[in-house]
Coordinates of C-alpha atoms in Angstrom, one line a residue:
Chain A
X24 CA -0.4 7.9 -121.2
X25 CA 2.3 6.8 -123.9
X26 CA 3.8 3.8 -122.6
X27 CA 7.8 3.3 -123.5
X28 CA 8.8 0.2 -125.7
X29 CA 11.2 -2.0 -123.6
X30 CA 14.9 -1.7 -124.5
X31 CA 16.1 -4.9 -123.1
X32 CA 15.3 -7.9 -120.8
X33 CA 18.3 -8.4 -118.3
X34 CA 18.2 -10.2 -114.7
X35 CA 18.3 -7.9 -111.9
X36 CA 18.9 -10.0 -108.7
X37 CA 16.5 -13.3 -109.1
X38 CA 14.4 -11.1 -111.4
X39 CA 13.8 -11.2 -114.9
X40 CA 12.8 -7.4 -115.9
X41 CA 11.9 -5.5 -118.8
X42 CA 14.3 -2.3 -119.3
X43 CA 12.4 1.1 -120.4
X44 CA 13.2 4.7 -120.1
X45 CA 9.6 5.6 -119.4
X46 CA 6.6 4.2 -117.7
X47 CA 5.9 0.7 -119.5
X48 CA 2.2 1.6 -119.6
X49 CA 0.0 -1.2 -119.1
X50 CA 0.2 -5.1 -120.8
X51 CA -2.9 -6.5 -122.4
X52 CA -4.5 -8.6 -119.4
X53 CA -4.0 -5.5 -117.2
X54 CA -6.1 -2.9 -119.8
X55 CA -8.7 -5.6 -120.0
X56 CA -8.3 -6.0 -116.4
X57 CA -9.2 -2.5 -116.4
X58 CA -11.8 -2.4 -118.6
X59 CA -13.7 -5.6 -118.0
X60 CA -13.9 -5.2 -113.8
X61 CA -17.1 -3.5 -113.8
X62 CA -18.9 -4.8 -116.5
X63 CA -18.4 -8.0 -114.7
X64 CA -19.3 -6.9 -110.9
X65 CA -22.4 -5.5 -112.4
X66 CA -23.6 -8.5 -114.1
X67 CA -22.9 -10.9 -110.9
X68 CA -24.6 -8.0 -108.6
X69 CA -27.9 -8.4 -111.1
X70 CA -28.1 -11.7 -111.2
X71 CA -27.4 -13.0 -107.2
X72 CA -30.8 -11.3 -106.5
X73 CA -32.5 -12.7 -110.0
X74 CA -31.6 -15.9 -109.2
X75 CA -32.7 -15.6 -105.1
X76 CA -36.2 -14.7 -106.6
X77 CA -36.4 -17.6 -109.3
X78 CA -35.8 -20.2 -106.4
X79 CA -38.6 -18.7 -104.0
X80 CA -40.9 -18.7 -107.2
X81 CA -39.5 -22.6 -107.4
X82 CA -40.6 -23.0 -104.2
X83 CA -44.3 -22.2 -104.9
X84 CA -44.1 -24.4 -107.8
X85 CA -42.4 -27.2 -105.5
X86 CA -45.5 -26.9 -102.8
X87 CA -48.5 -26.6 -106.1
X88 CA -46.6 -30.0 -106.8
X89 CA -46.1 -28.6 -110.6
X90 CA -43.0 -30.6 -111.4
X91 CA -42.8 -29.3 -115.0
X92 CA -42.8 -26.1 -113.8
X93 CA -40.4 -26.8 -110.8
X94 CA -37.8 -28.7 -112.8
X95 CA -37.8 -26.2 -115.5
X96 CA -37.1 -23.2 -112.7
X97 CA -34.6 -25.4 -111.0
X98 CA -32.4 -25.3 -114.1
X99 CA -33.0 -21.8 -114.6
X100 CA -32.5 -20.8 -110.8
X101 CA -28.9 -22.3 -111.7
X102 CA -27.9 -20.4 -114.2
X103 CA -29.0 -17.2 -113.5
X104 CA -26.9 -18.1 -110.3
X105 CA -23.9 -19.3 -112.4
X106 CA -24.3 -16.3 -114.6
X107 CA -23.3 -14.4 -111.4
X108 CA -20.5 -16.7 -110.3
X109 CA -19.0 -16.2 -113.8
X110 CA -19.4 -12.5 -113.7
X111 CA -17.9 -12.5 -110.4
X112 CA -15.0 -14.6 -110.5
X113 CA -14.1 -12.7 -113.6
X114 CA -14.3 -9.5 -112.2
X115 CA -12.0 -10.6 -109.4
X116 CA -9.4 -11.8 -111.9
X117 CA -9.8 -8.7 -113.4
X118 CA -9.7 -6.7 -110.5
X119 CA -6.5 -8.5 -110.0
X120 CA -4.8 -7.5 -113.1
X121 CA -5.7 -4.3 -112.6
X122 CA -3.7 -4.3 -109.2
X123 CA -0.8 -5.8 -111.3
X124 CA -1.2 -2.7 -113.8
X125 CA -1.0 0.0 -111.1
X126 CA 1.8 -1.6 -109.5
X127 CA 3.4 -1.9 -113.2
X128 CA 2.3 1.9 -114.1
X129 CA 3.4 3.4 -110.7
X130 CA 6.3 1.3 -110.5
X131 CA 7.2 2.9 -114.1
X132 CA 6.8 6.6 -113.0
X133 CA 8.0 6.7 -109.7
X134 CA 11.2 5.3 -111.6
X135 CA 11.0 7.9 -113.8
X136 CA 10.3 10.9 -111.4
X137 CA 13.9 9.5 -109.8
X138 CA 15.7 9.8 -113.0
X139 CA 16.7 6.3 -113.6
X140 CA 16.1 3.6 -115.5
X141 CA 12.8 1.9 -116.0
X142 CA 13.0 -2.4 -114.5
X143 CA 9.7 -3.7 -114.6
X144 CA 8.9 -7.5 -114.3
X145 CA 8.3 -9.6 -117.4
X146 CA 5.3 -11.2 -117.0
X147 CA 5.7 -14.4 -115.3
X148 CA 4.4 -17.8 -115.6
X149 CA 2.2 -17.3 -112.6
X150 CA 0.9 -14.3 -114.5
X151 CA -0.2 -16.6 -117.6
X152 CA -1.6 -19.2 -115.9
X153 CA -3.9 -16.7 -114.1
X154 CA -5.2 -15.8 -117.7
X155 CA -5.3 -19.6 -118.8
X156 CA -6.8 -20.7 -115.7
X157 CA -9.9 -18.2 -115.6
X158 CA -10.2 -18.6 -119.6
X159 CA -10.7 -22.3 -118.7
X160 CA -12.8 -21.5 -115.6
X161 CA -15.1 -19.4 -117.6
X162 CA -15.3 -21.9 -120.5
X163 CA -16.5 -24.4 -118.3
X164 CA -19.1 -21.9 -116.6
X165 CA -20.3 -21.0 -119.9
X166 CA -20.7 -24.6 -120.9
X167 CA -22.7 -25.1 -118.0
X168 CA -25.1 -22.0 -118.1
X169 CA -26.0 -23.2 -121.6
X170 CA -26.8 -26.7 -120.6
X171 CA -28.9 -25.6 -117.5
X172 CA -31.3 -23.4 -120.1
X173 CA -31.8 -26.6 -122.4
X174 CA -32.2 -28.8 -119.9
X175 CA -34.9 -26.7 -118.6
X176 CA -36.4 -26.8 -121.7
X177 CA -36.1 -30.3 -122.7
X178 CA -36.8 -31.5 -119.6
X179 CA -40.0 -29.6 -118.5
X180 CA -41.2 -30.8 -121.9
X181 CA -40.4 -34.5 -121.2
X182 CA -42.5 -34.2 -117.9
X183 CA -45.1 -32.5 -119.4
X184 CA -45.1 -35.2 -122.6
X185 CA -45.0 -38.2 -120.0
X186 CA -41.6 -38.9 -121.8
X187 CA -39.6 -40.8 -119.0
X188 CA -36.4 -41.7 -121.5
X189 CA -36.0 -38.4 -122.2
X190 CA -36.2 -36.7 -118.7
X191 CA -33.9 -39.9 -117.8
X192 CA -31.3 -38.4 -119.9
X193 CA -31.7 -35.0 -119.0
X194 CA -31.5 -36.0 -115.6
X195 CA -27.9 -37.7 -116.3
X196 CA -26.9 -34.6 -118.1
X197 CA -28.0 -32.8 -115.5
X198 CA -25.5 -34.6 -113.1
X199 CA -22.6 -34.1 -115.2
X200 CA -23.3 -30.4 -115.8
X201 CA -23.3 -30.1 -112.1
X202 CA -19.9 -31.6 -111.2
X203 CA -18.2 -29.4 -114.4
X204 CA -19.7 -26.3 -112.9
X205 CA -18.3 -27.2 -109.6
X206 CA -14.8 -27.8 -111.1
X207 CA -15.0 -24.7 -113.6
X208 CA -15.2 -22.7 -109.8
X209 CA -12.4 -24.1 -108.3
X210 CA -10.5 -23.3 -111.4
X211 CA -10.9 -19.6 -111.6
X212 CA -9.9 -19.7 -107.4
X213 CA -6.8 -21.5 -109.1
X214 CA -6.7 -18.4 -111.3
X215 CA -7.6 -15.7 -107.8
X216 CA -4.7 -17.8 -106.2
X217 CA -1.8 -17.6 -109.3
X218 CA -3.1 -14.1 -109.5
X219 CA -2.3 -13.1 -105.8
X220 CA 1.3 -14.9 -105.6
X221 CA 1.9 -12.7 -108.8
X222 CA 1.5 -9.9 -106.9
X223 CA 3.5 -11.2 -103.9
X224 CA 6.4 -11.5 -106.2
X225 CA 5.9 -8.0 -107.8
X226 CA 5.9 -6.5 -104.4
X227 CA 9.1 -8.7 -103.8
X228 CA 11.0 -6.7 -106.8
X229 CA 9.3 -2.8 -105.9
X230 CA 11.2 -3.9 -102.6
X231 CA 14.3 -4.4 -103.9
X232 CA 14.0 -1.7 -106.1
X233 CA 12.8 1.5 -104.2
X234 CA 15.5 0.5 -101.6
X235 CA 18.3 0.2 -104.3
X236 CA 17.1 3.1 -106.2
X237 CA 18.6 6.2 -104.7
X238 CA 22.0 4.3 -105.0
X239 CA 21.9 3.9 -109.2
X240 CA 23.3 7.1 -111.1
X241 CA 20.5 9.1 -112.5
X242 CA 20.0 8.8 -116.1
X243 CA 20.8 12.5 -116.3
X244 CA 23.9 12.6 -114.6
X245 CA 26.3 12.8 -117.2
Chain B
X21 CA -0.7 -10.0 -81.3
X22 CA -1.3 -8.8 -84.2
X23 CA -1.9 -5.0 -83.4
X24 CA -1.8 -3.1 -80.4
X25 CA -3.7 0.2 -79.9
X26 CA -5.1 -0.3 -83.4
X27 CA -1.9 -0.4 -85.3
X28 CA -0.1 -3.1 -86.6
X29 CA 3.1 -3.4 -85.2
X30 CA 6.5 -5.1 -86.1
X31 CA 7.2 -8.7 -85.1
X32 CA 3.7 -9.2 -85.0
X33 CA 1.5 -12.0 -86.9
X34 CA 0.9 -9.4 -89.8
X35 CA 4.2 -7.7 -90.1
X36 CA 7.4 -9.3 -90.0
X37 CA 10.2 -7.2 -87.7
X38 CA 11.7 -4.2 -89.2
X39 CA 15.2 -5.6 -90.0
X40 CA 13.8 -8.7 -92.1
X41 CA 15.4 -10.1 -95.2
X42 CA 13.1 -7.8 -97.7
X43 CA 14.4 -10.7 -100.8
X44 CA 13.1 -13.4 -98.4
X45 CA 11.0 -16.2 -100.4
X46 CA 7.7 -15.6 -100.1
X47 CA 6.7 -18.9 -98.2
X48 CA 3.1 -18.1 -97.2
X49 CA 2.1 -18.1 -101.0
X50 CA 4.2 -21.1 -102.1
X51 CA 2.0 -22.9 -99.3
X52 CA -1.0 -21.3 -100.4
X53 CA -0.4 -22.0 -103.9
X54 CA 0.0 -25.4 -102.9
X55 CA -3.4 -25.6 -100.5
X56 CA -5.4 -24.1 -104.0
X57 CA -3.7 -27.5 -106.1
X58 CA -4.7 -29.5 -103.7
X59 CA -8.7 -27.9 -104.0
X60 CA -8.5 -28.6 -107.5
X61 CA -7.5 -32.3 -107.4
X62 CA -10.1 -32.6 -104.9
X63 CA -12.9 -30.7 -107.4
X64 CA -11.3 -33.4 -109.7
X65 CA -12.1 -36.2 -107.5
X66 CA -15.6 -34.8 -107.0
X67 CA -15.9 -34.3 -111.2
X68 CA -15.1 -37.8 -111.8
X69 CA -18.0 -38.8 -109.1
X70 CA -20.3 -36.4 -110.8
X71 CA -19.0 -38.3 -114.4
X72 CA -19.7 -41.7 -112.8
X73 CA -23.4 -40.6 -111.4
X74 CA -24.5 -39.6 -114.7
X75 CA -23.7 -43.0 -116.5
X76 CA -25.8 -44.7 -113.3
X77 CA -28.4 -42.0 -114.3
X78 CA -28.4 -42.6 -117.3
X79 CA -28.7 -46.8 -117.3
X80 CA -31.0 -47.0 -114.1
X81 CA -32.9 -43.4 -113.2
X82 CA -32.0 -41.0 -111.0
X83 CA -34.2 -42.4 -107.9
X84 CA -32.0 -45.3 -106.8
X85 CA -29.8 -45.2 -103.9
X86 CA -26.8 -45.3 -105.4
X87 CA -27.6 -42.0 -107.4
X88 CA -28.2 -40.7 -103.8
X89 CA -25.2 -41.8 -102.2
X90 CA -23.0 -40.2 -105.2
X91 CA -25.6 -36.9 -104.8
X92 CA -24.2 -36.4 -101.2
X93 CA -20.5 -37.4 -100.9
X94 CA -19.8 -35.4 -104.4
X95 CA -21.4 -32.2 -103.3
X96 CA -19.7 -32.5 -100.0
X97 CA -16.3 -33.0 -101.5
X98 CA -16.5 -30.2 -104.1
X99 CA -17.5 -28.0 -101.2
X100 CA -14.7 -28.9 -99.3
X101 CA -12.3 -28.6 -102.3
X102 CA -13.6 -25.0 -103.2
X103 CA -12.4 -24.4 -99.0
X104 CA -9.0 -25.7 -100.1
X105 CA -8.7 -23.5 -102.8
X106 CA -9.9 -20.1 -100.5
X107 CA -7.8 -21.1 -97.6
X108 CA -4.8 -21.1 -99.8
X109 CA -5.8 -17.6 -101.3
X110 CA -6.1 -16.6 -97.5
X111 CA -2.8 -18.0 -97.5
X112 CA -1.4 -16.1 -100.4
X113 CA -3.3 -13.1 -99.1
X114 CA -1.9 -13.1 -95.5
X115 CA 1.4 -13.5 -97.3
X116 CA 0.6 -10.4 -99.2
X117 CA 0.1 -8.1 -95.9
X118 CA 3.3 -9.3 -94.8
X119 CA 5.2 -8.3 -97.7
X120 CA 3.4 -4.9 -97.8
X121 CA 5.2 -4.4 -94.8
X122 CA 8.7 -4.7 -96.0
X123 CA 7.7 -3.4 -99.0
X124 CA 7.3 0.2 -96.1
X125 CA 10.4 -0.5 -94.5
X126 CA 12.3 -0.4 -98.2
X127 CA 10.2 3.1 -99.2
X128 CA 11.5 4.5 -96.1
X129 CA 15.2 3.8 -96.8
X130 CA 14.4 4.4 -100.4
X131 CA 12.8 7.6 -100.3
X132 CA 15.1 8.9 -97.5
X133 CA 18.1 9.2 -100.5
X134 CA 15.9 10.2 -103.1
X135 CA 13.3 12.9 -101.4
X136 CA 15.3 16.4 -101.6
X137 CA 15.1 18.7 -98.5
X138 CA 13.1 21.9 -98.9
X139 CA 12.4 24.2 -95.9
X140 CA 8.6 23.6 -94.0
X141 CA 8.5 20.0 -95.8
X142 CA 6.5 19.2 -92.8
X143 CA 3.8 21.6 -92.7
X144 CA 0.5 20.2 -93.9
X145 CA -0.5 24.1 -94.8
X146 CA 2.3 24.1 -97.9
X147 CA 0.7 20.6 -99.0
X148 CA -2.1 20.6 -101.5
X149 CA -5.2 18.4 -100.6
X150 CA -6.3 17.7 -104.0
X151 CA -5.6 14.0 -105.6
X152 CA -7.1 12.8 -108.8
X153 CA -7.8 9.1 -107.1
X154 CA -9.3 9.6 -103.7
X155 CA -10.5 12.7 -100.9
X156 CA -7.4 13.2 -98.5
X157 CA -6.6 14.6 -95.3
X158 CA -3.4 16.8 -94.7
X159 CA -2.2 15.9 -91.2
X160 CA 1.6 16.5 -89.6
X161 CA 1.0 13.0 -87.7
X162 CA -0.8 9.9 -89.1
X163 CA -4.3 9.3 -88.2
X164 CA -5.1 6.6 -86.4
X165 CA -6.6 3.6 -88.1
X166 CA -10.3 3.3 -89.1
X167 CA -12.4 1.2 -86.6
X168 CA -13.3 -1.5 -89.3
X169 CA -9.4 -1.8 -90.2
X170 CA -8.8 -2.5 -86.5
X171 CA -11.4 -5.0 -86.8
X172 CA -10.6 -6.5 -89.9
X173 CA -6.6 -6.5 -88.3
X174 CA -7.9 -8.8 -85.4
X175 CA -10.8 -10.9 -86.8
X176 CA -9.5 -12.9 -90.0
X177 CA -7.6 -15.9 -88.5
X178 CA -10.6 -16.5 -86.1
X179 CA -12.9 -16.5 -88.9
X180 CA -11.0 -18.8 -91.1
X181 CA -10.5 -21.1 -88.4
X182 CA -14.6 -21.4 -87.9
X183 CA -15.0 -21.5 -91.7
X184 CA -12.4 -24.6 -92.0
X185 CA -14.2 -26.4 -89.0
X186 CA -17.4 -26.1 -90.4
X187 CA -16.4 -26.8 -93.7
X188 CA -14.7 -29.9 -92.4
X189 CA -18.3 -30.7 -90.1
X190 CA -20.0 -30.3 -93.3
X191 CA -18.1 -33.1 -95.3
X192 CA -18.3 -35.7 -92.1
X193 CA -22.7 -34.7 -92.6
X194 CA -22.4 -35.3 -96.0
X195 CA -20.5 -38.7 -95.8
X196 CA -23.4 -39.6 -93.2
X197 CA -25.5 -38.5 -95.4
X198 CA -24.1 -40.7 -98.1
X199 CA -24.4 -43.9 -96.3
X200 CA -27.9 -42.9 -95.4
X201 CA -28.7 -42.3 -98.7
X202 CA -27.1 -45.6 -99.9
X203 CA -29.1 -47.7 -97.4
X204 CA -32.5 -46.6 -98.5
X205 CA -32.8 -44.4 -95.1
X206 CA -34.8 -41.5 -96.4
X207 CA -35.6 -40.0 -93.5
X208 CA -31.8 -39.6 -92.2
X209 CA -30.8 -39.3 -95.7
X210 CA -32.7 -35.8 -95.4
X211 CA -31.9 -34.9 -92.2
X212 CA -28.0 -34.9 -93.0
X213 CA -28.4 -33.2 -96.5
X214 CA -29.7 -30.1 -94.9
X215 CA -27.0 -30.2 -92.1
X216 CA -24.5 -30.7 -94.8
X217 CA -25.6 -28.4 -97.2
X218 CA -26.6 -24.9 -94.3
X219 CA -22.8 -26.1 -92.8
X220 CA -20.8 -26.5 -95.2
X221 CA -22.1 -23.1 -97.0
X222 CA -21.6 -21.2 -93.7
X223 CA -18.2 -22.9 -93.3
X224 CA -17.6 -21.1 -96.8
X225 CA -19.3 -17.9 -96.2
X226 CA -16.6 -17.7 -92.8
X227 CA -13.7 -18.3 -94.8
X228 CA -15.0 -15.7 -97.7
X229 CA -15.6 -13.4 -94.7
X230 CA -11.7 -14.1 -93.3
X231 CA -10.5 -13.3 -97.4
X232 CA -12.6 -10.0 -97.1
X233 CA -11.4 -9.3 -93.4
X234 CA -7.7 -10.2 -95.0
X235 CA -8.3 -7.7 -97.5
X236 CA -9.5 -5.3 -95.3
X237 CA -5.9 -5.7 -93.5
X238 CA -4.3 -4.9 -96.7
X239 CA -6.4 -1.8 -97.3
X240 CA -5.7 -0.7 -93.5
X241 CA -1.6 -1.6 -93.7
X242 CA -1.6 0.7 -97.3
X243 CA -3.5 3.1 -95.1
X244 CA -1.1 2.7 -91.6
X245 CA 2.2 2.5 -93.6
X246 CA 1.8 5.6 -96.5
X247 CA 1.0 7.4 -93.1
X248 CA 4.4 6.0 -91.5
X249 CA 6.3 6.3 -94.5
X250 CA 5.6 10.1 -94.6
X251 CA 5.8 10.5 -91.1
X252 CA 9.6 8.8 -91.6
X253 CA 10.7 11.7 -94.0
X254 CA 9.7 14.6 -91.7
X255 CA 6.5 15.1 -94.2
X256 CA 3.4 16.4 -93.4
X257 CA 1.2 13.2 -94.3
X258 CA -1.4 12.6 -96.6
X259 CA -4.0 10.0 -96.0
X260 CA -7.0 8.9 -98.5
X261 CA -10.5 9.1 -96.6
X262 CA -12.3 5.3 -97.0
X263 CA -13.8 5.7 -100.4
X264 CA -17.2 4.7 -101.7
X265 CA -16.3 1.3 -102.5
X266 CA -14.7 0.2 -99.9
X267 CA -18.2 1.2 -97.9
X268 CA -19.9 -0.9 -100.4
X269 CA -17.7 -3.9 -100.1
X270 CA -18.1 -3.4 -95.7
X271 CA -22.0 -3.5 -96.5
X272 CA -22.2 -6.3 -99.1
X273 CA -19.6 -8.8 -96.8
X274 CA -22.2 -8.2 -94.1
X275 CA -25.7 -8.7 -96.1
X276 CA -23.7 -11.9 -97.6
X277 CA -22.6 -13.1 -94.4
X278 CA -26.5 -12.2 -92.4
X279 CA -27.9 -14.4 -95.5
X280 CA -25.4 -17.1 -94.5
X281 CA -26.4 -17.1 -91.2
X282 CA -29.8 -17.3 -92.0
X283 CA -29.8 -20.1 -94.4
X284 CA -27.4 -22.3 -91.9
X285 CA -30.3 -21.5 -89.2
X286 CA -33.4 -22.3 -91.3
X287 CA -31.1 -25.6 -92.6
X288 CA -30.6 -26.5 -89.2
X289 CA -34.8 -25.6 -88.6
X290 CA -35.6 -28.0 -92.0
X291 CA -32.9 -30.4 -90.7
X292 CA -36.2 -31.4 -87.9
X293 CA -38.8 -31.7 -90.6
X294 CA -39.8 -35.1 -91.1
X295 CA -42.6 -34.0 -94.6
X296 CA -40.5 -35.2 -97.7
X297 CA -42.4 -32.4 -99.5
X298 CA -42.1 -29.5 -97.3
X299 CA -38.9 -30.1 -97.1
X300 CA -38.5 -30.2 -101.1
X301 CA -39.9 -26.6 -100.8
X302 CA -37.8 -25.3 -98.4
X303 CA -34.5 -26.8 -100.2
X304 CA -36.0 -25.3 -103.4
X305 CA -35.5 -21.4 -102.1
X306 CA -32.3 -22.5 -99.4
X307 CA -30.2 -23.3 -102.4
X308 CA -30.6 -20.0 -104.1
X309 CA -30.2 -18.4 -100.7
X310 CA -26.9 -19.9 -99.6
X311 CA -25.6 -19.4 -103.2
X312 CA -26.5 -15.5 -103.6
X313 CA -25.1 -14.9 -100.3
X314 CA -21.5 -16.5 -101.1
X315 CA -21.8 -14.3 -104.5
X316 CA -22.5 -11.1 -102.2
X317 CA -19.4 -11.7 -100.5
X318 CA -17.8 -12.4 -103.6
X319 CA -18.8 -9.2 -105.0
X320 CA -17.6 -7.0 -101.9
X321 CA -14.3 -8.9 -102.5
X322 CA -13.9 -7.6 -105.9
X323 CA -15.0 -3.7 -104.6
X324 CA -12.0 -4.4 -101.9
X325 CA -9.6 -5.3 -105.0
X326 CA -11.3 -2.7 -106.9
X327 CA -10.4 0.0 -103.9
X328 CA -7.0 -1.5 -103.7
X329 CA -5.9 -1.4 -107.5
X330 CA -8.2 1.6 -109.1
X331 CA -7.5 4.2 -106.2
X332 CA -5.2 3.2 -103.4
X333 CA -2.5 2.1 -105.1
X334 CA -2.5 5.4 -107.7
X335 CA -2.7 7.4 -104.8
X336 CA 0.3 6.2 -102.9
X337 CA 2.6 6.2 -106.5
X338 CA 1.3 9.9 -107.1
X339 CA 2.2 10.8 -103.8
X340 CA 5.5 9.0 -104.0
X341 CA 6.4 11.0 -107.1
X342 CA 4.9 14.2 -105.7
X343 CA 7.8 13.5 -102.9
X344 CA 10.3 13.2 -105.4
X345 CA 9.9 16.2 -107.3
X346 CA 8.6 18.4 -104.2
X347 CA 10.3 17.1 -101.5
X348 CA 7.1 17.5 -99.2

C-alpha cells in the first residue's frame, strides 16, 4: 500500500501529529518490525533446545572429570543460550513495532474510510529510545556471544596445555563477560518497557480521536 | 473483581468505569517505566560487581573466597534487577488493558456518528465471514469469552505476586550464600547457591508467566470489547476464532513454566547433596534448564505480540472501516 507523505506537524490536544490525507503507511522501525519478528523467534526457538542439550552433554563431561572438555562446553552452553536471548528479545522489540505499525496503518485508514483528515503520532522519544535501547542491548549480547566462543577456545587449550596464567585470565574475562551479558538483558526489557508505554500513549490519541472524529467536517464536504 | 461471569466488567481492576477521563495520564506506565529504571541501575550495580571480580580474578585466581562471595551477591542482584525491569513491563502492560478499555468506550461514541444506518444491519446472514487476517464467526450477540482468557483475566496479579516473593527469597539465599562463600563455608556455600539460583529462576519464570497471562488479558479485552462495540451499534458481530499462534504461545508459556518447576524442584533436591562433584554435574545441565525455560516463555510472549499486532489488530481496523462504508 502507498503510504501518503505528511503535509504538516500540528498539536492536536497534548499531541504532536503528523497531518496526511491518506494512510501514512508504515515508518522504518515498524517495517523492520515487520520483517525481522520471525527471523528472530525462529532463531531463539532453535537455539533454547541447542543449548538445553550442550549442558546435559556438559554434564557428562562434568562427572568423566574432563575439565577441558567441560569448561570449553560451559562457554559454549552460554552462547548458544545467549544466541536465543538475543533472538528473542529482538523479536519482542520487533513484535512491538509492529503493534505500533498496525495501530499507525489502521489508524490511517479508518481515518480515511471517514473522510477526514489523516493525524497520526510523530514518533516519540519513547519510540527512539526503544530502538537505541535494544541496538545497545543487542550490542552488548553480541559482544558477549563472541567472547563465550573464544573463551572456550582459549581456555580449553590453557587446561589442556597446563597453562594456569592463561586460564587465569580467561577466567577474569570470563567474569566480566558475565555481568555485561546480564546488563545487555536488562537493557532490551528497558527497550520491551519504552516500547509498551509507546503504545499506551498511541492508544491515548486513537481515543481521542475516534471519539472526536464523527464531529470534524469530512474532507469532501465542500 | 476483576471479571464476573467471564467478562470483564467496568470499575473493575482491569477496566476503569465507563464514564472515565479517556485523556487521563497514563499513571500505570509512568510507574512502570519507572520500576524498569530502577532494574537497570540495579543491573548496573551488579555490572560494576561483575567489573570488580574480574580484576580479583585476574590478580589472585578465581578459587578464593572473595571471588566466591562476588559470584553469589552479583548473580542474585542482576536476577533481581531483571524482576524490576518485568514487573514494571507488567506495570506498563496492565496499564495497557486499561486503556484498551476506554479506547472501546471512545469507538462506541465514535462509531455511533460515523456508521450509517442501512436496513437488517443486524443480521449476521447479510455479513460476510471472510477476513484476510483471521477465521471469524458471524453472531447477532457476542460470544462469550474463551476459557483461557477467563483464566488469563483472573490469574496475572496472583502470579506476579509469587514471582516477586520468590524473586525477593532468592536474593535473601544468595546474600547467605555470599557470606557463606566469603567465610570459606563450602558446604553452606553450596547449599544456598542452588536455593538461590532454582528460586530466583522460578520467581522469574512466575512473573514471565503474569506478562503472558497479562497479555492474554489484552488478547481476551480486544476479543470482549470488538464484540461489545458491535453489539453497541445494533451490528451483527464478528469475532476472530483464537488463531494458531496464540495456541502456540498457550503451549510454549506452559512447557516453559513445567521446566521452571522442574528445575526449582531438582534445585531444591541438589540443595541436600553434600558431594562437591555431583553437585558440579547437576548445576552443569540445571543452568541450561532454568535458562531455556525463561526463553520458552519468552518466545510465547513474542507469538502473543505477534497475535496481537499481525492479526488482531488488522482485523478490528478492517472491520471498523467495513462499518464505515457498510454500515453493518
Amino acid at each position: 500500500m502507498a503510504s501518503a507523505p505528511a503535509i504538516k506537524t500540528e498539536k492536536y490536544g497534548e499531541f504532536l501529529v503528523a497531518v496526511t490525507n491518506g494512510n501514512p503507511g508504515l515508518n522504518l522501525p515498524q517495517r523492520m518490525g515487520k520483517a525481522l519478528w520471525f527471523p528472530m523467534f525462529l532463531m531463539a526457538i532453535i537455539a533454547f533446545p541447542v543449548a538445553l542439550i550442550l549442558g546435559i552433554v556438559r554434564a557428562s563431561a562434568v562427572s568423566d572429570g574432563d575439565a577441558s572438555t567441560a569448561f570449553a562446553l560451559a562457554h559454549v552452553t552460554t552462547g548458544v543460550m545467549f544466541i536465543g536471548f538475543m533472538g528473542v528479545f529482538s523479536a519482542i522489540v520487533f513484535a512491538i513495532a509492529r503493534i505500533l505499525g498496525a495501530f499507525r496503518e489502521g489508524g490511517g485508514t479508518v481515518q480515511t474510510a471517514a473522510g477526514r483528515r489523516v493525524l497520526t503520532l510523530v514518533m516519540p522519544n519513547t519510540a527512539k529510545a526503544m530502538v537505541v535501547l535494544m541496538m545497545m542491548g543487542m550490542m552488548m549480547l553480541l559482544a558477549g556471544i563472541v567472547a563465550e566462543f573464544a573463551l572456550a577456545a582459549v581456555g580449553s587449550g590453557a587446561i589442556t596445555d597446563g597453562d594456569n596464567a592463561l586460564l587465569q585470565t580467561t577466567q577474569s574475562w570470563s567474569a566480566w563477560i558475565t555481568g555485561l551479558r546480564r546488563f545487555g538483558n536488562t537493557t532490551y526489557l528497558l527497550s520491551i518497557a519504552f516500547g509498551l508505554y509507546t503504545i499506551v500513549n498511541v492508544i491515548r490519541l486513537q481515543s481521542k480521536r475516534i471519539r472526536e472524529l464523527g464531529d470534524e467536517p469530512a474532507l469532501n464536504a465542500g | 473483581m476483576a471479571v464476573q461471569g467471564g467478562t470483564v466488567r467496568p470499575g473493575s481492576v482491569l477496566r476503569p468505569p465507563m464514564a472515565a477521563d479517556f485523556l487521563a495520564k497514563a499513571t500505570h506506565a509512568r510507574i512502570g517505566i519507572v520500576l524498569a529504571a530502577i532494574g537497570i541501575m540495579v543491573a548496573m550495580v551488579s555490572f560494576i560487581g561483575s567489573t570488580v571480580n574480574a580484576a580479583n580474578i585476574a590478580d589472585d585466581g578465581a578459587g578464593g573466597t572473595t571471588v566466591a562471595a562476588y559470584n553469589a551477591w552479583t548473580f542474585g542482584i542482576s536476577t533481581a534487577g531483571l524482576a524490576f525491569a518485568k514487573l514494571g513491563i507488567a506495570l506498563i502492560l496492565w496499564g495497557i488493558v486499561r486503556r484498551l478499555w476506554i479506547r472501546v468506550e471512545s469507538t462506541k461514541v465514535g462509531l455511533a456518528k460515523l456508521v450509517p444506518y442501512v436496513d437488517g444491519k443486524g443480521d449476521p446472514a447479510g455479513l460476510s465471514g471472510t477476513n484476510p487476517y483471521l477465521s471469524v464467526t458471524v453472531t447477532r450477540t457476542a460470544p462469550d469469552a474463551y476459557p483461557i482468557h477467563k483464566m488469563a483475566f483472573k490469574l496475572w496479579s496472583p502470579m506476579l505476586v509469587m514471582g516477586a516473593m520468590l524473586v525477593t527469597a532468592g536474593v535473601v539465599f544468595s546474600l547467605i550464600e555470599a557470606a557463606a562463600g566469603a567465610d570459606g563455608n563450602t558446604a553452606d556455600f553450596l547449599t544456598y547457591s542452588a536455593l538461590a539460583q532454582g528460586t530466583e529462576f522460578f520467581g522469574e519464570a512466575l512473573l514471565l508467566a503474569g506478562i503472558s497471562l497479562l497479555l492474554g488479558s489484552i488478547l481476551g479485552s480486544l476479543r470482549q470489547g470488538g464484540g461489545e462495540v458491535q453489539e453497541s451499534l445494533g451490528l451483527a458481530v464478528k469475532t476472530p476464532i483464537m488463531p494458531g499462534t496464540a495456541k502456540l504461545f498457550v503451549a510454549l508459556m506452559a512447557i516453559g513454566l513445567m521446566g521452571a518447576m522442574l528445575q526449582f524442584v531438582l534445585y531444591l533436591f541438589v540443595a541436600g547433596e553434600d558431594n562437591p562433584a555431583t553437585i558440579s554435574a547437576w548445576f552443569a545441565w540445571l543452568g541450561p534448564l532454568r535458562e531455556a525455560s525463561l526463553g520458552l516463555m519468552l518466545s510465547g510472549i513474542v507469538l502473543a505480540l505477534a497475535t496481537i499486532g499481525t492479526k488482531v489488530l488488522p482485523f478490528q481496523f478492517l472491520r471498523i472501516q467495513e462499518m464505515i462504508r457498510n454500515g453493518k
